[in-house]
XYZ file of C-alpha atoms in Angstrom:
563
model
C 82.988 128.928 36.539
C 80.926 127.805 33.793
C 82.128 124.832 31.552
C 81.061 122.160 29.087
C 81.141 118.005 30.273
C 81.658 115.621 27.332
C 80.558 112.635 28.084
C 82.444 109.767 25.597
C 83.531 106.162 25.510
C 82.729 106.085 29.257
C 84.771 108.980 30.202
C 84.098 112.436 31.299
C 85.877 115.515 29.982
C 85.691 118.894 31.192
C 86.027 122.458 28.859
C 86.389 125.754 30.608
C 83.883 128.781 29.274
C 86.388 131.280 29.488
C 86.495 133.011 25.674
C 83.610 134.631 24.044
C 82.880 131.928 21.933
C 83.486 127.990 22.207
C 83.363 125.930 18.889
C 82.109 122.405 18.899
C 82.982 119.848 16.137
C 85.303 117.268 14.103
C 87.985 120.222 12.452
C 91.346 120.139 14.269
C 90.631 124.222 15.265
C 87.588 123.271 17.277
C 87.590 124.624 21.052
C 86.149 121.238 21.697
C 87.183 118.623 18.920
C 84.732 115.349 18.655
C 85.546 112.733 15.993
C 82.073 111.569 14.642
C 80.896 111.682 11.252
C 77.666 112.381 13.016
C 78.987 116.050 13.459
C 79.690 118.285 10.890
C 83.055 120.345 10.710
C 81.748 123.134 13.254
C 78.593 121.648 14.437
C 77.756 124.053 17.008
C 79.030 126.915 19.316
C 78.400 128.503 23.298
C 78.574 131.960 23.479
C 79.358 134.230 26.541
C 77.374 137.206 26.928
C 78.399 138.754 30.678
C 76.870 135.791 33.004
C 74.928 134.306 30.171
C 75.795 131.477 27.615
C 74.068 130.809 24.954
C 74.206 127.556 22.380
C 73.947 127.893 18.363
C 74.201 125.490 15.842
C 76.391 126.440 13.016
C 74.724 125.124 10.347
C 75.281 121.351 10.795
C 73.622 118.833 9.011
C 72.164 116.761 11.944
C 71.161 119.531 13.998
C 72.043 120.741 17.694
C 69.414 119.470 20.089
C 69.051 120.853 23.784
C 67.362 118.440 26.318
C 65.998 116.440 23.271
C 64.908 119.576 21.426
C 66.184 120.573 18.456
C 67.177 124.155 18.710
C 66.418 127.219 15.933
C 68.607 130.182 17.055
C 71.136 131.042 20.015
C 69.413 129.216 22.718
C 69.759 130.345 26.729
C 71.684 127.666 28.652
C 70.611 126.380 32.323
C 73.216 124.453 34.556
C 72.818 120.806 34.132
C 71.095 120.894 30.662
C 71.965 118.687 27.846
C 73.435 119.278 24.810
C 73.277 116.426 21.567
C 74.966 116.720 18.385
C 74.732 113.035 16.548
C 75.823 110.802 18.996
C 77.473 112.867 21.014
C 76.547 114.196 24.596
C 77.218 117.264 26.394
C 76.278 118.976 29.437
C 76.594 122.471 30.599
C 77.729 123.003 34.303
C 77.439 126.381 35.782
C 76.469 126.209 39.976
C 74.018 129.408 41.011
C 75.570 129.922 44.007
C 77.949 132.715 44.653
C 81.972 131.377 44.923
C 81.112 127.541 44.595
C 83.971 125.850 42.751
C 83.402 123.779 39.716
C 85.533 120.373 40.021
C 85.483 118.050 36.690
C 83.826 114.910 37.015
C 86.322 111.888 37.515
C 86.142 109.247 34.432
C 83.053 107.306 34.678
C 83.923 103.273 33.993
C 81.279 101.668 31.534
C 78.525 100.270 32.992
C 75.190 98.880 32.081
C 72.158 100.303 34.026
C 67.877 99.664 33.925
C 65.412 101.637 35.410
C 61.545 101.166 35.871
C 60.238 103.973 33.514
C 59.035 106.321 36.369
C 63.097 106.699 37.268
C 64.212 110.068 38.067
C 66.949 109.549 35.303
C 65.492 108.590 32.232
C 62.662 109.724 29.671
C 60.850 108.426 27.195
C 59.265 109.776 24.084
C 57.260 108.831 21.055
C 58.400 110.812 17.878
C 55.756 111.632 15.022
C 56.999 110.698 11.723
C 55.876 109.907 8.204
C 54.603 106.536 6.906
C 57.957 106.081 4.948
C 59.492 105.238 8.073
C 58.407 101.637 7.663
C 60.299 99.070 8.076
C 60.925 95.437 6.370
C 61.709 92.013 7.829
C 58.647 91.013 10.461
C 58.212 87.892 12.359
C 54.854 86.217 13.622
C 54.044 84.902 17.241
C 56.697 82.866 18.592
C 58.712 83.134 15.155
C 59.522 80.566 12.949
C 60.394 77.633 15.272
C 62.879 76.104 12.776
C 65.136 79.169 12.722
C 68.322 78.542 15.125
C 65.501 76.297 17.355
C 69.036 76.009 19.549
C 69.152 79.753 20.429
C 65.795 80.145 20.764
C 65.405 77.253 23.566
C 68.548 78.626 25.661
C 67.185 82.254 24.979
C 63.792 81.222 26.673
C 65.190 78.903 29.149
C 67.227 81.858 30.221
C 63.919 84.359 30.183
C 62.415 81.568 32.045
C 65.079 81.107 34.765
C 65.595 85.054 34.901
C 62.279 85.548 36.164
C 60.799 82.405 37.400
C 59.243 83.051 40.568
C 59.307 87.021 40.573
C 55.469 88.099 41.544
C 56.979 91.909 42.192
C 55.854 93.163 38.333
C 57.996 96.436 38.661
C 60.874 94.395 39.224
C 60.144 91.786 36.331
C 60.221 94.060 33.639
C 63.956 95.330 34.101
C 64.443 91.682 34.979
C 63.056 91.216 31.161
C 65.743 94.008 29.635
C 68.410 92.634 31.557
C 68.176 89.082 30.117
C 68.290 90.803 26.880
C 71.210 92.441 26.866
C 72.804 89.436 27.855
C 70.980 87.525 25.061
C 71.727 90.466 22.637
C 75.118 91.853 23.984
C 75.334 94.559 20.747
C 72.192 96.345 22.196
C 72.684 99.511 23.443
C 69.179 100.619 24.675
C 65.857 98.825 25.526
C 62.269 99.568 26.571
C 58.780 97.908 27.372
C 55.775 99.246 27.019
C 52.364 97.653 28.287
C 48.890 98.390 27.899
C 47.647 100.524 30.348
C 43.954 99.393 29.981
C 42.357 102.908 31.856
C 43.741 105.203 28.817
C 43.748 102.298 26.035
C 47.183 103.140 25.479
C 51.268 102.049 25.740
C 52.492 103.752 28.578
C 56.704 103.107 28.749
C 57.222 100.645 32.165
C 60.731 99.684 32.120
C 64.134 101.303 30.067
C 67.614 100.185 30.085
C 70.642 101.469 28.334
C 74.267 99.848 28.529
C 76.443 103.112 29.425
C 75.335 105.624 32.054
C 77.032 107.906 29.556
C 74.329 107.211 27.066
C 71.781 109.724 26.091
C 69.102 108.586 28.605
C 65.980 109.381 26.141
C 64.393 105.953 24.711
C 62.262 107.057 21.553
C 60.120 105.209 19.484
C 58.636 105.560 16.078
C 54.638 106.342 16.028
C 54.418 104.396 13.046
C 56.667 101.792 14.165
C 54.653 101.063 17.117
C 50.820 101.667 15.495
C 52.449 98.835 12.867
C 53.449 96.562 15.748
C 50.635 96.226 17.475
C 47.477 96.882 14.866
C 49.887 93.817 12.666
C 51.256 91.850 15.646
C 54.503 91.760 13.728
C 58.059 92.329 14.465
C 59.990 95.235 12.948
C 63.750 94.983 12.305
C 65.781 97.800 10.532
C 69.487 96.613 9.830
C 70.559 100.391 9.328
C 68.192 102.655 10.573
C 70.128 105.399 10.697
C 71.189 105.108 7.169
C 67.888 104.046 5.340
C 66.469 106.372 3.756
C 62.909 105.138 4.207
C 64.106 107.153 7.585
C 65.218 110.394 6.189
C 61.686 111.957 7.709
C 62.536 110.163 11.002
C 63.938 112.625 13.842
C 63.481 110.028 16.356
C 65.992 107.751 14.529
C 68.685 110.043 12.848
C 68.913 112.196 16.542
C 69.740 108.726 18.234
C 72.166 107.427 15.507
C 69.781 103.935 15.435
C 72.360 101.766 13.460
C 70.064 98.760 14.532
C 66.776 98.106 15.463
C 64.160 95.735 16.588
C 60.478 96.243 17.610
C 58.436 92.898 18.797
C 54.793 92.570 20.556
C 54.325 91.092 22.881
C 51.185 88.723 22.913
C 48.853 87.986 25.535
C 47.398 84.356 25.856
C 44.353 85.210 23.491
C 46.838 86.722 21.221
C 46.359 90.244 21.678
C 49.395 92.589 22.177
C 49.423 93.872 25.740
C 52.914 95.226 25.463
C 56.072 95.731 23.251
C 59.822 95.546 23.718
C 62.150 97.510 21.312
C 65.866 97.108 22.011
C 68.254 99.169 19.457
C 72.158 99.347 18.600
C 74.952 102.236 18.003
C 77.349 99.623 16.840
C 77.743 99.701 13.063
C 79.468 96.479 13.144
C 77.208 94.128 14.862
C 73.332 95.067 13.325
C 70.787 93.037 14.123
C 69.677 90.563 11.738
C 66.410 88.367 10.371
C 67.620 85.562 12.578
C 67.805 88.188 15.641
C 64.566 89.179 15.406
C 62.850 85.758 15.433
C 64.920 85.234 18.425
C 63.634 88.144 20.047
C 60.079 86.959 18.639
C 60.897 83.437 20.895
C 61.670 85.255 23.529
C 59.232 88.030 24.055
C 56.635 85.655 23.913
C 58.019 83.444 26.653
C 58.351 86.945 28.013
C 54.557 87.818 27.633
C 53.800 84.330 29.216
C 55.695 84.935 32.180
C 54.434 88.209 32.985
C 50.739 86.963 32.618
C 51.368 84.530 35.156
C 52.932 86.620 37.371
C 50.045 88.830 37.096
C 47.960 86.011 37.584
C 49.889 85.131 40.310
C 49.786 88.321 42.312
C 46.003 88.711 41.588
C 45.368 85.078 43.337
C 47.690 86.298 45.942
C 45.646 89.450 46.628
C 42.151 87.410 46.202
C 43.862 85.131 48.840
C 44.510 88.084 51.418
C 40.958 89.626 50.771
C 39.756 86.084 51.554
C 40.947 86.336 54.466
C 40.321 89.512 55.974
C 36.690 88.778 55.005
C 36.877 85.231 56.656
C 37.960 87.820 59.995
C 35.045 90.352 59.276
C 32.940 87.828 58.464
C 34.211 86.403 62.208
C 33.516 89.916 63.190
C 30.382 90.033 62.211
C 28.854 87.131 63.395
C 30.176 88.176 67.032
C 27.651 90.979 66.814
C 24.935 88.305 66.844
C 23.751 86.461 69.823
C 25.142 83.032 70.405
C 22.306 81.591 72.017
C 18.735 82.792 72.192
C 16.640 83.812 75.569
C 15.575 80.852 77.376
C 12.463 80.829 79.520
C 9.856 78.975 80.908
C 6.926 78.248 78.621
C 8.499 80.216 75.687
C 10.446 79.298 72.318
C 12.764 81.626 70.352
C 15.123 80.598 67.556
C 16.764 82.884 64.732
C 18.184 81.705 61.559
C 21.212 84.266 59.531
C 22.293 82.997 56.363
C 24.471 85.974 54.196
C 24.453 86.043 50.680
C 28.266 86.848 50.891
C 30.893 86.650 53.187
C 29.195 89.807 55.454
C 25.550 90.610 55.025
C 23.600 93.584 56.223
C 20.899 91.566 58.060
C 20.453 91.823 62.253
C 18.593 90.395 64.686
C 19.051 90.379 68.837
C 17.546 89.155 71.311
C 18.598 89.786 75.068
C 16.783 90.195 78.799
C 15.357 93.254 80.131
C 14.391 94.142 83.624
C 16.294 91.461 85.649
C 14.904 88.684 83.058
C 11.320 89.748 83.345
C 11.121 91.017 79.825
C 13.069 90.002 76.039
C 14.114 92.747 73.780
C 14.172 91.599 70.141
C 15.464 93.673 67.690
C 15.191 93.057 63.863
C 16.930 94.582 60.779
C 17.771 94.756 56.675
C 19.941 96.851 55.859
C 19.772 98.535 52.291
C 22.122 96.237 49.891
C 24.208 93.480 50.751
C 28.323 92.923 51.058
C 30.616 94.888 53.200
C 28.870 98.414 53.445
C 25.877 96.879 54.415
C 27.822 95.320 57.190
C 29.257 98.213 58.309
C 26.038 99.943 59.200
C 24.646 96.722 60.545
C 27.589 96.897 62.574
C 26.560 100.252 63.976
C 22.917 99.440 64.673
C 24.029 96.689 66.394
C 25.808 98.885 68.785
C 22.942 101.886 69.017
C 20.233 99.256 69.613
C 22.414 97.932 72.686
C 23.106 100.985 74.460
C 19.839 103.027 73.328
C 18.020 99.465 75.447
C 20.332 99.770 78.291
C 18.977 102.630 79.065
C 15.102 103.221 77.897
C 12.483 100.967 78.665
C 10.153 102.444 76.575
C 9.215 101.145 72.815
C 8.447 103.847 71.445
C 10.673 106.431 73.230
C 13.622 103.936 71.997
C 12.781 103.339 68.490
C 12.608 106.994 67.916
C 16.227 107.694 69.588
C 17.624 104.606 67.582
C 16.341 106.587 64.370
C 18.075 109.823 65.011
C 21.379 108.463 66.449
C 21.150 106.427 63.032
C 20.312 109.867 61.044
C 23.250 111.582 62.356
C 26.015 109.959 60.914
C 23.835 108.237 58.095
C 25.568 106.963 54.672
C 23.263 108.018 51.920
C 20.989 105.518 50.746
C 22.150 103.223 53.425
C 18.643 103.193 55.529
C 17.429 100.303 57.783
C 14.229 98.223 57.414
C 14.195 97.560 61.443
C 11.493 95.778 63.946
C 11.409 96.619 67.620
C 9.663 94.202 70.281
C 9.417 94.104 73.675
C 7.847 90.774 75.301
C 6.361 90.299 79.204
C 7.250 86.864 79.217
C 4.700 86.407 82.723
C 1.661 88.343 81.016
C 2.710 87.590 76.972
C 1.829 91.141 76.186
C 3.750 92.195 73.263
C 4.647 95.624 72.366
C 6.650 96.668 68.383
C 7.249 99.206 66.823
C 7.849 99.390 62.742
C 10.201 101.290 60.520
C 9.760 100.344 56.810
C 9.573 96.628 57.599
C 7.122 93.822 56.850
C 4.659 93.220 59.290
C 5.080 90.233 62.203
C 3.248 87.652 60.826
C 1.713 85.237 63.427
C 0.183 81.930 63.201
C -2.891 81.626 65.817
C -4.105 78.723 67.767
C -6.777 77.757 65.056
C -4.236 77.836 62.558
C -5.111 81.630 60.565
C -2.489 83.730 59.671
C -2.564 87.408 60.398
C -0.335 90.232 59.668
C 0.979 92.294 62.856
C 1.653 95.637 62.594
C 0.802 96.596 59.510
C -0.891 99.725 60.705
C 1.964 101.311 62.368
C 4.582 100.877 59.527
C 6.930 103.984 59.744
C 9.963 104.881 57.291
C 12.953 102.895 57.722
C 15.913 104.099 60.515
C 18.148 106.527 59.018
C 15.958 108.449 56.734
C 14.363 111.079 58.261
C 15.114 112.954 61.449
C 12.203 112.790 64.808
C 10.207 110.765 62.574
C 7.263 110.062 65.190
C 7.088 106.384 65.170
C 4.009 104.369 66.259
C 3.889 101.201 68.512
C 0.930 98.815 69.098
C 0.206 96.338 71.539
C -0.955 93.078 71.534
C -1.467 89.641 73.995
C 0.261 86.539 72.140
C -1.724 83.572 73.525
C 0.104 80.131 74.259
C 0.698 77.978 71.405
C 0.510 81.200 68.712
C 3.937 81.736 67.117
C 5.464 84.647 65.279
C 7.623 84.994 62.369
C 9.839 87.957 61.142
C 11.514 87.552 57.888
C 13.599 89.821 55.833
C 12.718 89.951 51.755
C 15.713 86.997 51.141
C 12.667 84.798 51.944
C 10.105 86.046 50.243
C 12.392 86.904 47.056
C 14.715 83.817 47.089
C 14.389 82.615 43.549
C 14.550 79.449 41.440
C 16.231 78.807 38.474
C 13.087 79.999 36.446
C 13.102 83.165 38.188
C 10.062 82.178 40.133
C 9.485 84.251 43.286
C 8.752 82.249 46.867
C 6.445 84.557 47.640
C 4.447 85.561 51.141
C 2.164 83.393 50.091
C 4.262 80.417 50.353
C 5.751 81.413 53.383
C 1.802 81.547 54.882
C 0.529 78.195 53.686
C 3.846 77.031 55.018
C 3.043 78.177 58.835
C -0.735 77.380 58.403
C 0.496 73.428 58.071
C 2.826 73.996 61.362
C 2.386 73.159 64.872
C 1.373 76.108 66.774
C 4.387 77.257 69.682
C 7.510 74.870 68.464
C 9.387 78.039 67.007
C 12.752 75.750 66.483
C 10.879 73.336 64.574
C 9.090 76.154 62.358
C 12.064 78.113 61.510
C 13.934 75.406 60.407
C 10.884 74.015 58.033
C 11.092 77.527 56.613
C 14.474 77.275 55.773
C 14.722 74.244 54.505
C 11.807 74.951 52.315
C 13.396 78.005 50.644
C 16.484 76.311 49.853
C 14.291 73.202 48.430
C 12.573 76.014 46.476
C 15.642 77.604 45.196
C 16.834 74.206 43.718
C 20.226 74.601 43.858
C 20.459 78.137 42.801
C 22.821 81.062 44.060
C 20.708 83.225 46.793
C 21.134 86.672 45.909
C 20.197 88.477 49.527
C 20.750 87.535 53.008
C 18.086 85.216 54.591
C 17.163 85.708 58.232
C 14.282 84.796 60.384
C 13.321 85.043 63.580
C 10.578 82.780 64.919
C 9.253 83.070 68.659
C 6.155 81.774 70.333
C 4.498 80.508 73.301
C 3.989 76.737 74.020
């Protein structure tokens, strides 16, 4: 059975549809009788037409709405919509289902409720209006700090203690409506807006009314809140229902506004990154000038708060990503080799310094052949950070198995490529060295995708470049890419060096290049086959060139020769 709730005063009250027509409004011979100057003699009527009911206003002077819209003509009714005449609220019940008995709701007891503004329960709108819905009495910043300085200290001691130490920021904003009320017990509904800064616009975060019998729409004047925040001013209407600077308000007649009060509130720099707007039904308690500096006090303690909870919650975060980089970074350098090969009559030292937490350098160097032989294996990866890590990462793990089981150069520098190519990230190549030493007969053998040549420092102290002939395109780029290798006998005391373009483009602070040629005049003053003592010259003389500036690319060297 179909029938009409009135919600009132706290309580619910349930009217049978039975008769063709139901009457709604303040004469005596209503069906339903309401007493509200709000609604005119016979505001509105349901009609029954076989299983359908239909609503039509009567020609009241407020208007019928349904679900916030104002209806025209007999409107269709669906079970659980809402009906609004002035200040009153009704709702149709009729259940779908076959046979299902209707039971009237019990009497609800007053109670104040808040909800984040994504709540299943309560909506938000902002109603278009015309410029003469301006408002007077406005208030700057904090307010006027010699108005009531008493109840502006306990209001923001209380804001203060409400939400000191809150860092969840869904939760602080109902905590923010809820000290409110209690600061302003006449207000009947409140909401905050903020700034949501990827649409440039107020979005509605938090709303709270005091009754769960209230209409659970919070509107908000257009103009009211373009004057707000373009002025950073607050609005306060003593009467808005009755000004007539309102008369081309819907927003404020439909929701019987007797009171109002619209503040900013102001970021650090000044700037409005939200608003709070609390309002009143009570005729006999309006809000006054003194009110709204309160609120002024308040919202900016308010603003404060929430910027240092924001603040807060962002160090927080920056704290957690600190560490989960301090574990890749961890991570990372476990990839590397702890120690470098050791043999007789040989030197080998590599240097990895990352520009960040994680780099996309790599370098390894392990035995082959029952110790007979070193594997070195050298690498950039495109970029820096994280993804360049996480392809470094899985070099590091091709090169390794790819070495376990090929012996050849050449044959394993083209496999390397194509396991690389088949999961590659785009633009995410590798600038990558492979060399393969005989420590007993010092016969080198490399291979070169997209990297600079070895450069090697001979007995009589010239520097040549290695490899330069046989420079293919980095790993990762193109599938059974036929790489080249070339051989060649390193004699005792000539040591090599293999650097990655952090050396040759560290900078100074007048954007001054090191250079290649730097690097050579460096190794041409060395000691030929003391790679330890070479490598760290060469890093020591980039940071001494750098003078104190940021690197901006990961610096790693390899240096290996024979004494």
């Amino acid at each position: 059975m179909a029938q009409l709730i009135l919600l009132l005063d706290g309580e619910a009250t349930a009217f049978e549809l039975t008769a063709s027509e139901t009457v709604i409004g303040r004469h005596p011979e209503c069906t339903v009788q309401v007493n509200s100057n709000m609604v005119s003699r016979k505001h509105a009527r349901v009609l029954k037409r076989n299983d359908e009911f239909l609503v039509e206003d009567m020609g009241s002077g407020n208007g019928t709405f349904v679900n916030g819209k104002k209806i025209e003509g007999a409107t269709p009714l669906q079970h659980e919509d809402r009906i609004k005449m002035g200040p009153i609220l009704l709702r149709f019940e009729c259940p779908v289902a076959a046979g299902q008995r209707v039971v009237p709701l019990r009497p609800t007891p007053s109670r104040a409720s808040s909800a984040p503004a994504s709540g299943p329960t309560m909506m938000f709108e902002l109603e278009d209006d015309d410029e003469t819905t301006m408002m007077t009495g406005k208030a700057m910043g904090f307010g006027n700090l010699d108005v009531q300085p008493e109840a502006k200290l306990k209001g923001v001691l209380e804001i203060s203690k409400a939400l000191a130490g809150t860092v969840d920021l869904d939760s602080l904003l109902p905590k923010i409506l809820d000290t409110l009320f209690r600061i302003f017990p006449h207000a009947d509904r409140g909401c905050v807006l903020l700034k949501d800064d990827s649409v440039g616009k107020m979005v509605p975060r938090a709303m709270k009314h005091r009754r769960a019998t209230d209409d659970d729409t919070v509107k908000l004047s257009r103009t009211i809140l373009k004057t707000v925040l373009e002025q950073k001013t607050g609005i306060l209407s003593s009467d808005a229902a009755n000004d007539s600077r309102f008369q081309a308000s819907e927003s404020i007649a439909n929701l019987t506004i007797r009171s109002m009060m619209c503040v900013p509130m102001l970021s650090l720099n000044g700037e409005p990154m939200g608003v709070i707007n609390i309002d009143t039904q009570n005729a006999f308690n309006q809000f006054r000038a003194d009110d709204l500096d309160l609120l002024m006090a308040v919202a900016g303690q308010a603003a404060m708060c929430y910027e240092q909870a924001k603040l807060l919650v962002t160090a927080l975060e920056k704290q957690k990503q600190d560490k989960e980089m301090d574990i890749a970074m961890g991570v990372q350098r476990s990839m590397l080799p702890t120690t470098m090969p050791v043999a007789e009559g040989w030197e080998f030292f590599a240097s990895y310094d990352t520009a960040q937490a994680v780099g996309g350098d790599y370098y390894d160097a392990f035995f082959l052949e029952g110790g007979t032989k070193v594997c070195l294996a050298f690498g950039d990866v495109a970029g820096k950070g994280v993804p360049a890590s996480l392809v470094m990462s899985r070099i590091a793990t091709v090169v390794t198995n790819v070495m376990t089981f090929v012996g050849d150069v050449r044959e394993a520098i083209n496999r390397i490529n194509n396991q690389m190519c088949r999961r590659a990230v785009e633009g995410r190549f590798v600038t990558f060295v492979l060399c393969v030493i005989d420590l007993k007969s010092g016969e080198m053998t490399i291979g070169i995708a997209g990297h600079m040549p070895i450069m090697i420092r001979k007995i009589d102290g010239t520097i040549i470049e290695f490899g330069d002939e046989i420079v293919g395109v980095p790993i990762g780029v193109m599938d059974d890419f036929p790489y080249d290798i070339t051989v060649r006998t390193i004699e005792p005391g000539e040591t090599c060096v293999i650097y990655t373009d952090g050396v040759s483009e560290a900078m100074n602070p007048g954007n001054d290049l090191y250079g290649v040629d730097r690097l050579r005049e460096l190794m041409k003053l060395s000691k030929g086959g003391h790679a330890d003592a070479l490598g760290k010259v060469i890093l020591g003389d980039v940071r001494k060139f750098a003078n104190g500036r940021e690197q901006n690319d990961d610096i790693t060297i390899m240096v290996f020769g024979r004494k």
